[in-house]
PDB file of N, CA, C and O in Angstrom:
ATOM      1  N   SER A   1      10.165  -8.976 -61.141  1.00  0.00           N
ATOM      2  CA  SER A   1      10.423  -9.781 -60.626  1.00  0.00           C
ATOM      3  C   SER A   1       9.151 -10.367 -59.304  1.00  0.00           C
ATOM      4  O   SER A   1       8.741  -8.925 -58.793  1.00  0.00           O
ATOM      5  N   LEU A   2       8.731 -11.302 -58.953  1.00  0.00           N
ATOM      6  CA  LEU A   2       8.164 -11.394 -57.802  1.00  0.00           C
ATOM      7  C   LEU A   2       9.279 -10.589 -56.266  1.00  0.00           C
ATOM      8  O   LEU A   2       8.342  -9.963 -55.787  1.00  0.00           O
ATOM      9  N   GLY A   3       9.985 -11.211 -56.327  1.00  0.00           N
ATOM     10  CA  GLY A   3      11.177 -10.782 -55.121  1.00  0.00           C
ATOM     11  C   GLY A   3      10.652  -9.243 -55.060  1.00  0.00           C
ATOM     12  O   GLY A   3      10.600  -8.363 -54.266  1.00  0.00           O
ATOM     13  N   VAL A   4      11.009  -8.584 -56.785  1.00  0.00           N
ATOM     14  CA  VAL A   4      11.030  -6.914 -55.852  1.00  0.00           C
ATOM     15  C   VAL A   4       9.603  -6.548 -55.995  1.00  0.00           C
ATOM     16  O   VAL A   4      10.166  -5.561 -55.873  1.00  0.00           O
ATOM     17  N   ALA A   5       8.920  -7.034 -56.538  1.00  0.00           N
ATOM     18  CA  ALA A   5       7.409  -6.797 -56.093  1.00  0.00           C
ATOM     19  C   ALA A   5       6.771  -6.189 -54.446  1.00  0.00           C
ATOM     20  O   ALA A   5       6.714  -5.507 -54.125  1.00  0.00           O
ATOM     21  N   LEU A   6       7.843  -7.646 -53.762  1.00  0.00           N
ATOM     22  CA  LEU A   6       7.449  -8.040 -52.564  1.00  0.00           C
ATOM     23  C   LEU A   6       8.297  -6.723 -51.456  1.00  0.00           C
ATOM     24  O   LEU A   6       7.254  -5.886 -50.997  1.00  0.00           O
ATOM     25  N   THR A   7       9.586  -6.710 -52.740  1.00  0.00           N
ATOM     26  CA  THR A   7       9.954  -5.868 -51.749  1.00  0.00           C
ATOM     27  C   THR A   7       9.257  -3.876 -52.085  1.00  0.00           C
ATOM     28  O   THR A   7       9.090  -3.935 -50.531  1.00  0.00           O
ATOM     29  N   PHE A   8       9.591  -4.031 -52.414  1.00  0.00           N
ATOM     30  CA  PHE A   8       8.311  -2.719 -52.989  1.00  0.00           C
ATOM     31  C   PHE A   8       7.324  -2.812 -52.389  1.00  0.00           C
ATOM     32  O   PHE A   8       6.985  -1.583 -51.165  1.00  0.00           O
ATOM     33  N   HIS A   9       6.418  -3.547 -51.471  1.00  0.00           N
ATOM     34  CA  HIS A   9       5.312  -3.914 -51.343  1.00  0.00           C
ATOM     35  C   HIS A   9       5.229  -3.927 -49.909  1.00  0.00           C
ATOM     36  O   HIS A   9       4.993  -2.679 -48.842  1.00  0.00           O
ATOM     37  N   ILE A  10       6.440  -3.818 -49.224  1.00  0.00           N
ATOM     38  CA  ILE A  10       6.535  -3.677 -47.938  1.00  0.00           C
ATOM     39  C   ILE A  10       7.127  -2.932 -47.803  1.00  0.00           C
ATOM     40  O   ILE A  10       7.005  -2.173 -46.151  1.00  0.00           O
ATOM     41  N   ILE A  11       8.044  -2.149 -48.358  1.00  0.00           N
ATOM     42  CA  ILE A  11       8.296  -0.577 -48.007  1.00  0.00           C
ATOM     43  C   ILE A  11       7.146  -0.290 -48.144  1.00  0.00           C
ATOM     44  O   ILE A  11       7.499   1.570 -47.566  1.00  0.00           O
ATOM     45  N   GLY A  12       6.196  -0.181 -49.765  1.00  0.00           N
ATOM     46  CA  GLY A  12       5.051   1.540 -49.164  1.00  0.00           C
ATOM     47  C   GLY A  12       4.104   0.629 -47.892  1.00  0.00           C
ATOM     48  O   GLY A  12       3.869   1.852 -47.192  1.00  0.00           O
ATOM     49  N   MET A  13       3.713  -0.554 -47.573  1.00  0.00           N
ATOM     50  CA  MET A  13       3.608  -0.382 -46.184  1.00  0.00           C
ATOM     51  C   MET A  13       4.658   0.295 -44.307  1.00  0.00           C
ATOM     52  O   MET A  13       3.018   0.367 -44.040  1.00  0.00           O
ATOM     53  N   VAL A  14       5.499   0.145 -44.759  1.00  0.00           N
ATOM     54  CA  VAL A  14       5.905   0.313 -43.444  1.00  0.00           C
ATOM     55  C   VAL A  14       6.237   2.568 -44.110  1.00  0.00           C
ATOM     56  O   VAL A  14       5.642   2.781 -42.937  1.00  0.00           O
ATOM     57  N   PHE A  15       5.991   2.373 -45.096  1.00  0.00           N
ATOM     58  CA  PHE A  15       5.729   4.323 -45.002  1.00  0.00           C
ATOM     59  C   PHE A  15       4.232   4.566 -44.416  1.00  0.00           C
ATOM     60  O   PHE A  15       4.939   5.392 -43.704  1.00  0.00           O
ATOM     61  N   THR A  16       3.374   3.671 -45.083  1.00  0.00           N
ATOM     62  CA  THR A  16       2.327   3.470 -44.877  1.00  0.00           C
ATOM     63  C   THR A  16       1.672   3.380 -42.981  1.00  0.00           C
ATOM     64  O   THR A  16       0.936   4.698 -42.527  1.00  0.00           O
ATOM     65  N   ILE A  17       2.207   2.506 -42.782  1.00  0.00           N
ATOM     66  CA  ILE A  17       2.550   2.749 -40.952  1.00  0.00           C
ATOM     67  C   ILE A  17       3.150   3.831 -40.224  1.00  0.00           C
ATOM     68  O   ILE A  17       2.852   3.849 -39.466  1.00  0.00           O
ATOM     69  N   THR A  18       4.532   4.185 -41.327  1.00  0.00           N
ATOM     70  CA  THR A  18       4.510   4.916 -40.307  1.00  0.00           C
ATOM     71  C   THR A  18       3.689   6.716 -40.586  1.00  0.00           C
ATOM     72  O   THR A  18       4.321   7.511 -39.532  1.00  0.00           O
ATOM     73  N   ILE A  19       3.886   7.211 -41.403  1.00  0.00           N
ATOM     74  CA  ILE A  19       3.095   8.867 -41.598  1.00  0.00           C
ATOM     75  C   ILE A  19       1.369   8.043 -40.956  1.00  0.00           C
ATOM     76  O   ILE A  19       1.480  10.025 -40.981  1.00  0.00           O
ATOM     77  N   HIS A  20       0.740   7.195 -39.686  1.00  0.00           N
ATOM     78  CA  HIS A  20       0.014   7.573 -40.040  1.00  0.00           C
ATOM     79  C   HIS A  20       0.390   6.928 -38.370  1.00  0.00           C
ATOM     80  O   HIS A  20      -1.185   7.322 -37.491  1.00  0.00           O
ATOM     81  N   SER A  21       1.455   7.385 -38.083  1.00  0.00           N
ATOM     82  CA  SER A  21       1.907   6.565 -36.171  1.00  0.00           C
ATOM     83  C   SER A  21       1.677   7.632 -36.217  1.00  0.00           C
ATOM     84  O   SER A  21       1.422   8.696 -36.629  1.00  0.00           O
ATOM     85  N   ASN A  22       1.301   7.761 -34.639  1.00  0.00           N
ATOM     86  CA  ASN A  22       1.565   9.176 -34.006  1.00  0.00           C
ATOM     87  C   ASN A  22       3.521   9.449 -33.175  1.00  0.00           C
ATOM     88  O   ASN A  22       3.604  10.254 -31.952  1.00  0.00           O
ATOM     89  N   PHE A  23       5.113   8.991 -34.313  1.00  0.00           N
ATOM     90  CA  PHE A  23       6.166   9.401 -34.086  1.00  0.00           C
ATOM     91  C   PHE A  23       6.602   9.849 -34.346  1.00  0.00           C
ATOM     92  O   PHE A  23       6.013  10.961 -35.760  1.00  0.00           O
ATOM     93  N   ARG A  24       6.835  11.017 -33.709  1.00  0.00           N
ATOM     94  CA  ARG A  24       7.912  12.129 -34.353  1.00  0.00           C
ATOM     95  C   ARG A  24       8.954  11.742 -34.388  1.00  0.00           C
ATOM     96  O   ARG A  24       9.597  11.353 -33.384  1.00  0.00           O
ATOM     97  N   PHE A  25       9.838  12.497 -35.042  1.00  0.00           N
ATOM     98  CA  PHE A  25      11.592  12.381 -34.983  1.00  0.00           C
ATOM     99  C   PHE A  25      11.851  13.789 -34.686  1.00  0.00           C
ATOM    100  O   PHE A  25      11.020  14.917 -35.573  1.00  0.00           O
ATOM    101  N   HIS A  26      13.383  13.317 -34.143  1.00  0.00           N
ATOM    102  CA  HIS A  26      13.158  14.819 -32.773  1.00  0.00           C
ATOM    103  C   HIS A  26      14.799  14.567 -34.416  1.00  0.00           C
ATOM    104  O   HIS A  26      16.203  14.465 -33.300  1.00  0.00           O
ATOM    105  N   SER A  27      15.707  13.827 -35.140  1.00  0.00           N
ATOM    106  CA  SER A  27      17.062  14.243 -35.647  1.00  0.00           C
ATOM    107  C   SER A  27      16.996  15.283 -37.347  1.00  0.00           C
ATOM    108  O   SER A  27      15.628  15.976 -37.559  1.00  0.00           O
ATOM    109  N   ASP A  28      17.882  16.052 -37.548  1.00  0.00           N
ATOM    110  CA  ASP A  28      17.728  16.636 -38.870  1.00  0.00           C
ATOM    111  C   ASP A  28      18.684  16.054 -39.899  1.00  0.00           C
ATOM    112  O   ASP A  28      18.426  16.738 -40.585  1.00  0.00           O
ATOM    113  N   GLY A  29      18.249  14.596 -40.195  1.00  0.00           N
ATOM    114  CA  GLY A  29      18.839  13.749 -41.756  1.00  0.00           C
ATOM    115  C   GLY A  29      17.850  14.246 -41.964  1.00  0.00           C
ATOM    116  O   GLY A  29      16.512  14.113 -42.112  1.00  0.00           O
ATOM    117  N   PHE A  30      18.407  13.966 -43.472  1.00  0.00           N
ATOM    118  CA  PHE A  30      17.684  14.344 -44.100  1.00  0.00           C
ATOM    119  C   PHE A  30      15.978  13.007 -44.363  1.00  0.00           C
ATOM    120  O   PHE A  30      14.854  13.530 -45.009  1.00  0.00           O
ATOM    121  N   LEU A  31      17.049  11.876 -43.827  1.00  0.00           N
ATOM    122  CA  LEU A  31      15.086  11.279 -43.753  1.00  0.00           C
ATOM    123  C   LEU A  31      13.888  11.839 -42.551  1.00  0.00           C
ATOM    124  O   LEU A  31      12.963  10.877 -43.293  1.00  0.00           O
ATOM    125  N   PRO A  32      14.248  11.947 -41.642  1.00  0.00           N
ATOM    126  CA  PRO A  32      13.639  12.073 -41.153  1.00  0.00           C
ATOM    127  C   PRO A  32      12.998  13.172 -41.149  1.00  0.00           C
ATOM    128  O   PRO A  32      11.767  13.504 -40.263  1.00  0.00           O
ATOM    129  N   LYS A  33      14.033  14.226 -41.464  1.00  0.00           N
ATOM    130  CA  LYS A  33      12.706  15.766 -41.817  1.00  0.00           C
ATOM    131  C   LYS A  33      11.824  15.079 -42.992  1.00  0.00           C
ATOM    132  O   LYS A  33      10.907  15.870 -42.943  1.00  0.00           O
ATOM    133  N   LYS A  34      12.189  14.500 -44.150  1.00  0.00           N
ATOM    134  CA  LYS A  34      10.927  14.421 -45.202  1.00  0.00           C
ATOM    135  C   LYS A  34       9.887  13.014 -44.562  1.00  0.00           C
ATOM    136  O   LYS A  34       8.217  14.034 -44.439  1.00  0.00           O
ATOM    137  N   LEU A  35      10.152  12.469 -44.244  1.00  0.00           N
ATOM    138  CA  LEU A  35       8.938  11.411 -43.363  1.00  0.00           C
ATOM    139  C   LEU A  35       8.164  12.340 -41.991  1.00  0.00           C
ATOM    140  O   LEU A  35       7.430  12.352 -42.214  1.00  0.00           O
ATOM    141  N   SER A  36       8.899  13.113 -40.889  1.00  0.00           N
ATOM    142  CA  SER A  36       7.940  14.511 -40.394  1.00  0.00           C
ATOM    143  C   SER A  36       7.222  15.535 -42.131  1.00  0.00           C
ATOM    144  O   SER A  36       6.420  15.568 -41.281  1.00  0.00           O
ATOM    145  N   HIS A  37       7.702  15.160 -42.630  1.00  0.00           N
ATOM    146  CA  HIS A  37       6.834  16.606 -43.506  1.00  0.00           C
ATOM    147  C   HIS A  37       5.672  15.777 -44.101  1.00  0.00           C
ATOM    148  O   HIS A  37       3.780  15.909 -43.964  1.00  0.00           O
ATOM    149  N   TYR A  38       6.518  14.580 -44.033  1.00  0.00           N
ATOM    150  CA  TYR A  38       4.729  13.460 -44.918  1.00  0.00           C
ATOM    151  C   TYR A  38       3.807  12.953 -44.056  1.00  0.00           C
ATOM    152  O   TYR A  38       2.474  13.463 -44.159  1.00  0.00           O
ATOM    153  N   MET A  39       3.994  12.704 -43.005  1.00  0.00           N
ATOM    154  CA  MET A  39       3.540  12.891 -41.494  1.00  0.00           C
ATOM    155  C   MET A  39       1.976  14.005 -40.963  1.00  0.00           C
ATOM    156  O   MET A  39       1.494  14.004 -41.125  1.00  0.00           O
ATOM    157  N   GLU A  40       2.803  15.107 -41.356  1.00  0.00           N
ATOM    158  CA  GLU A  40       2.372  16.479 -40.216  1.00  0.00           C
ATOM    159  C   GLU A  40       1.336  16.698 -42.085  1.00  0.00           C
ATOM    160  O   GLU A  40       0.348  17.277 -41.872  1.00  0.00           O
ATOM    161  N   TYR A  41       1.444  16.435 -43.578  1.00  0.00           N
ATOM    162  CA  TYR A  41       1.004  16.971 -44.411  1.00  0.00           C
ATOM    163  C   TYR A  41      -0.768  16.089 -44.421  1.00  0.00           C
ATOM    164  O   TYR A  41      -1.560  16.420 -44.712  1.00  0.00           O
ATOM    165  N   HIS A  42      -0.298  14.904 -43.848  1.00  0.00           N
ATOM    166  CA  HIS A  42      -1.114  13.756 -44.267  1.00  0.00           C
ATOM    167  C   HIS A  42      -2.297  13.850 -43.186  1.00  0.00           C
ATOM    168  O   HIS A  42      -3.060  13.731 -43.269  1.00  0.00           O
ATOM    169  N   HIS A  43      -1.333  14.719 -42.054  1.00  0.00           N
ATOM    170  CA  HIS A  43      -2.044  14.546 -40.346  1.00  0.00           C
ATOM    171  C   HIS A  43      -3.806  15.620 -40.624  1.00  0.00           C
ATOM    172  O   HIS A  43      -4.813  14.862 -40.083  1.00  0.00           O
ATOM    173  N   THR A  44      -2.806  16.420 -41.753  1.00  0.00           N
ATOM    174  CA  THR A  44      -4.761  17.342 -42.092  1.00  0.00           C
ATOM    175  C   THR A  44      -5.405  16.769 -42.505  1.00  0.00           C
ATOM    176  O   THR A  44      -6.589  16.737 -42.794  1.00  0.00           O
ATOM    177  N   HIS A  45      -4.681  15.740 -43.648  1.00  0.00           N
ATOM    178  CA  HIS A  45      -6.239  14.710 -44.273  1.00  0.00           C
ATOM    179  C   HIS A  45      -6.775  14.271 -43.039  1.00  0.00           C
ATOM    180  O   HIS A  45      -7.743  14.130 -43.161  1.00  0.00           O
ATOM    181  N   HIS A  46      -6.987  13.729 -42.127  1.00  0.00           N
ATOM    182  CA  HIS A  46      -7.277  13.176 -41.094  1.00  0.00           C
ATOM    183  C   HIS A  46      -7.814  13.972 -40.548  1.00  0.00           C
ATOM    184  O   HIS A  46      -8.788  13.858 -38.900  1.00  0.00           O
ATOM    185  N   SER A  47      -7.398  15.057 -39.582  1.00  0.00           N
ATOM    186  CA  SER A  47      -7.935  16.397 -38.852  1.00  0.00           C
ATOM    187  C   SER A  47      -9.026  16.784 -39.537  1.00  0.00           C
ATOM    188  O   SER A  47     -10.153  16.970 -38.816  1.00  0.00           O
ATOM    189  N   LEU A  48      -8.850  17.245 -40.510  1.00  0.00           N
ATOM    190  CA  LEU A  48     -10.026  17.722 -41.831  1.00  0.00           C
ATOM    191  C   LEU A  48     -11.267  16.943 -42.357  1.00  0.00           C
ATOM    192  O   LEU A  48     -12.029  16.906 -42.800  1.00  0.00           O
ATOM    193  N   GLY A  49     -10.629  15.959 -43.701  1.00  0.00           N
ATOM    194  CA  GLY A  49     -10.898  14.373 -43.717  1.00  0.00           C
ATOM    195  C   GLY A  49     -11.018  15.374 -45.777  1.00  0.00           C
ATOM    196  O   GLY A  49     -11.611  14.264 -45.996  1.00  0.00           O
ATOM    197  N   TYR A  50     -11.590  16.045 -46.070  1.00  0.00           N
ATOM    198  CA  TYR A  50     -11.590  16.265 -47.408  1.00  0.00           C
ATOM    199  C   TYR A  50     -10.381  17.218 -47.769  1.00  0.00           C
ATOM    200  O   TYR A  50     -10.739  17.555 -48.500  1.00  0.00           O
ATOM    201  N   VAL A  51      -8.965  17.054 -47.006  1.00  0.00           N
ATOM    202  CA  VAL A  51      -7.569  17.454 -48.398  1.00  0.00           C
ATOM    203  C   VAL A  51      -6.660  17.051 -47.777  1.00  0.00           C
ATOM    204  O   VAL A  51      -6.398  16.155 -47.329  1.00  0.00           O
ATOM    205  N   ASN A  52      -6.051  17.014 -48.522  1.00  0.00           N
ATOM    206  CA  ASN A  52      -4.379  16.212 -48.432  1.00  0.00           C
ATOM    207  C   ASN A  52      -4.905  15.354 -48.617  1.00  0.00           C
ATOM    208  O   ASN A  52      -4.629  14.151 -47.755  1.00  0.00           O
ATOM    209  N   PHE A  53      -5.824  14.541 -50.134  1.00  0.00           N
ATOM    210  CA  PHE A  53      -5.567  12.920 -49.882  1.00  0.00           C
ATOM    211  C   PHE A  53      -3.893  12.937 -50.515  1.00  0.00           C
ATOM    212  O   PHE A  53      -3.643  11.354 -50.216  1.00  0.00           O
ATOM    213  N   GLY A  54      -2.879  13.358 -50.647  1.00  0.00           N
ATOM    214  CA  GLY A  54      -1.909  12.269 -51.177  1.00  0.00           C
ATOM    215  C   GLY A  54      -0.380  12.328 -49.872  1.00  0.00           C
ATOM    216  O   GLY A  54      -0.288  12.673 -49.003  1.00  0.00           O
ATOM    217  N   PHE A  55       0.033  10.623 -50.143  1.00  0.00           N
ATOM    218  CA  PHE A  55       0.335  10.469 -49.512  1.00  0.00           C
ATOM    219  C   PHE A  55       2.170  10.818 -49.963  1.00  0.00           C
ATOM    220  O   PHE A  55       2.826  10.758 -48.389  1.00  0.00           O
ATOM    221  N   ILE A  56       2.631  10.722 -50.836  1.00  0.00           N
ATOM    222  CA  ILE A  56       4.268  10.899 -51.943  1.00  0.00           C
ATOM    223  C   ILE A  56       4.113  12.748 -52.001  1.00  0.00           C
ATOM    224  O   ILE A  56       4.784  13.659 -51.768  1.00  0.00           O
ATOM    225  N   ASN A  57       3.383  12.424 -52.473  1.00  0.00           N
ATOM    226  CA  ASN A  57       3.708  14.899 -52.631  1.00  0.00           C
ATOM    227  C   ASN A  57       2.229  15.144 -53.197  1.00  0.00           C
ATOM    228  O   ASN A  57       0.950  14.661 -52.907  1.00  0.00           O
ATOM    229  N   LYS A  58       2.359  16.073 -53.829  1.00  0.00           N
ATOM    230  CA  LYS A  58       1.131  17.135 -53.380  1.00  0.00           C
ATOM    231  C   LYS A  58       0.844  17.398 -55.326  1.00  0.00           C
ATOM    232  O   LYS A  58      -0.290  17.793 -55.301  1.00  0.00           O
ATOM    233  N   PHE A  59       0.947  16.921 -55.407  1.00  0.00           N
ATOM    234  CA  PHE A  59       0.625  17.019 -57.322  1.00  0.00           C
ATOM    235  C   PHE A  59      -1.365  17.164 -58.005  1.00  0.00           C
ATOM    236  O   PHE A  59      -2.244  18.625 -58.201  1.00  0.00           O
ATOM    237  N   TRP A  60      -1.663  15.785 -57.365  1.00  0.00           N
ATOM    238  CA  TRP A  60      -3.048  15.987 -57.180  1.00  0.00           C
ATOM    239  C   TRP A  60      -3.320  16.828 -56.651  1.00  0.00           C
ATOM    240  O   TRP A  60      -4.957  17.392 -56.640  1.00  0.00           O
ATOM    241  N   ASP A  61      -3.498  16.873 -56.069  1.00  0.00           N
ATOM    242  CA  ASP A  61      -4.439  18.081 -54.711  1.00  0.00           C
ATOM    243  C   ASP A  61      -4.177  18.917 -55.219  1.00  0.00           C
ATOM    244  O   ASP A  61      -5.017  20.094 -54.566  1.00  0.00           O
ATOM    245  N   SER A  62      -3.237  19.953 -55.807  1.00  0.00           N
ATOM    246  CA  SER A  62      -2.502  21.389 -56.526  1.00  0.00           C
ATOM    247  C   SER A  62      -3.156  20.999 -57.643  1.00  0.00           C
ATOM    248  O   SER A  62      -4.158  21.647 -57.741  1.00  0.00           O
ATOM    249  N   MET A  63      -3.754  20.145 -58.515  1.00  0.00           N
ATOM    250  CA  MET A  63      -4.719  19.725 -59.500  1.00  0.00           C
ATOM    251  C   MET A  63      -6.366  20.338 -59.629  1.00  0.00           C
ATOM    252  O   MET A  63      -7.501  21.106 -59.847  1.00  0.00           O
ATOM    253  N   LEU A  64      -6.331  19.337 -58.103  1.00  0.00           N
ATOM    254  CA  LEU A  64      -8.213  19.256 -57.307  1.00  0.00           C
ATOM    255  C   LEU A  64      -8.200  20.009 -56.505  1.00  0.00           C
ATOM    256  O   LEU A  64      -8.901  20.705 -56.062  1.00  0.00           O
ATOM    257  N   ASN A  65      -7.562  20.852 -56.871  1.00  0.00           N
ATOM    258  CA  ASN A  65      -8.316  21.781 -55.682  1.00  0.00           C
ATOM    259  C   ASN A  65      -8.004  21.821 -53.730  1.00  0.00           C
ATOM    260  O   ASN A  65      -8.656  22.061 -53.351  1.00  0.00           O
ATOM    261  N   THR A  66      -7.722  20.425 -53.746  1.00  0.00           N
ATOM    262  CA  THR A  66      -8.336  20.143 -52.146  1.00  0.00           C
ATOM    263  C   THR A  66      -6.088  19.852 -50.861  1.00  0.00           C
ATOM    264  O   THR A  66      -6.956  19.561 -50.091  1.00  0.00           O
ATOM    265  N   ARG A  67      -6.254  21.362 -51.869  1.00  0.00           N
ATOM    266  CA  ARG A  67      -4.346  20.877 -51.274  1.00  0.00           C
ATOM    267  C   ARG A  67      -4.788  22.116 -49.614  1.00  0.00           C
ATOM    268  O   ARG A  67      -5.434  23.177 -50.102  1.00  0.00           O
ATOM    269  N   VAL A  68      -4.811  22.106 -48.511  1.00  0.00           N
ATOM    270  CA  VAL A  68      -4.098  22.821 -47.512  1.00  0.00           C
ATOM    271  C   VAL A  68      -2.516  22.678 -47.491  1.00  0.00           C
ATOM    272  O   VAL A  68      -2.062  21.748 -46.633  1.00  0.00           O
ATOM    273  N   LYS A  69      -2.308  24.231 -46.729  1.00  0.00           N
ATOM    274  CA  LYS A  69      -0.938  23.971 -46.693  1.00  0.00           C
ATOM    275  C   LYS A  69      -0.613  24.036 -45.851  1.00  0.00           C
ATOM    276  O   LYS A  69      -1.055  23.595 -44.819  1.00  0.00           O
ATOM    277  N   ASP A  70       0.876  23.485 -45.849  1.00  0.00           N
ATOM    278  CA  ASP A  70       1.786  22.475 -44.752  1.00  0.00           C
ATOM    279  C   ASP A  70       0.870  23.836 -43.207  1.00  0.00           C
ATOM    280  O   ASP A  70       1.433  24.543 -43.115  1.00  0.00           O
ATOM    281  N   ARG A  71       1.116  22.957 -41.341  1.00  0.00           N
ATOM    282  CA  ARG A  71       1.070  23.972 -40.969  1.00  0.00           C
ATOM    283  C   ARG A  71       2.228  24.676 -40.342  1.00  0.00           C
ATOM    284  O   ARG A  71       3.113  23.662 -40.213  1.00  0.00           O
TER     285      ARG A  71
END
């Protein structure tokens, strides 16, 4: 339905804005740890430009040899 599509779109946009922000989570909870992990992984993409294209998982980066290990 349109409502479900809109909800997923909003969640996706919030996620994208979060991983591109300079905000750092200082919590040991599951969600803050996961978001911090994604942010660090994707930050390497912006630092180097030619690696770590994946937002959520490392599957294609591993398959295409564009993955750089987390810092």
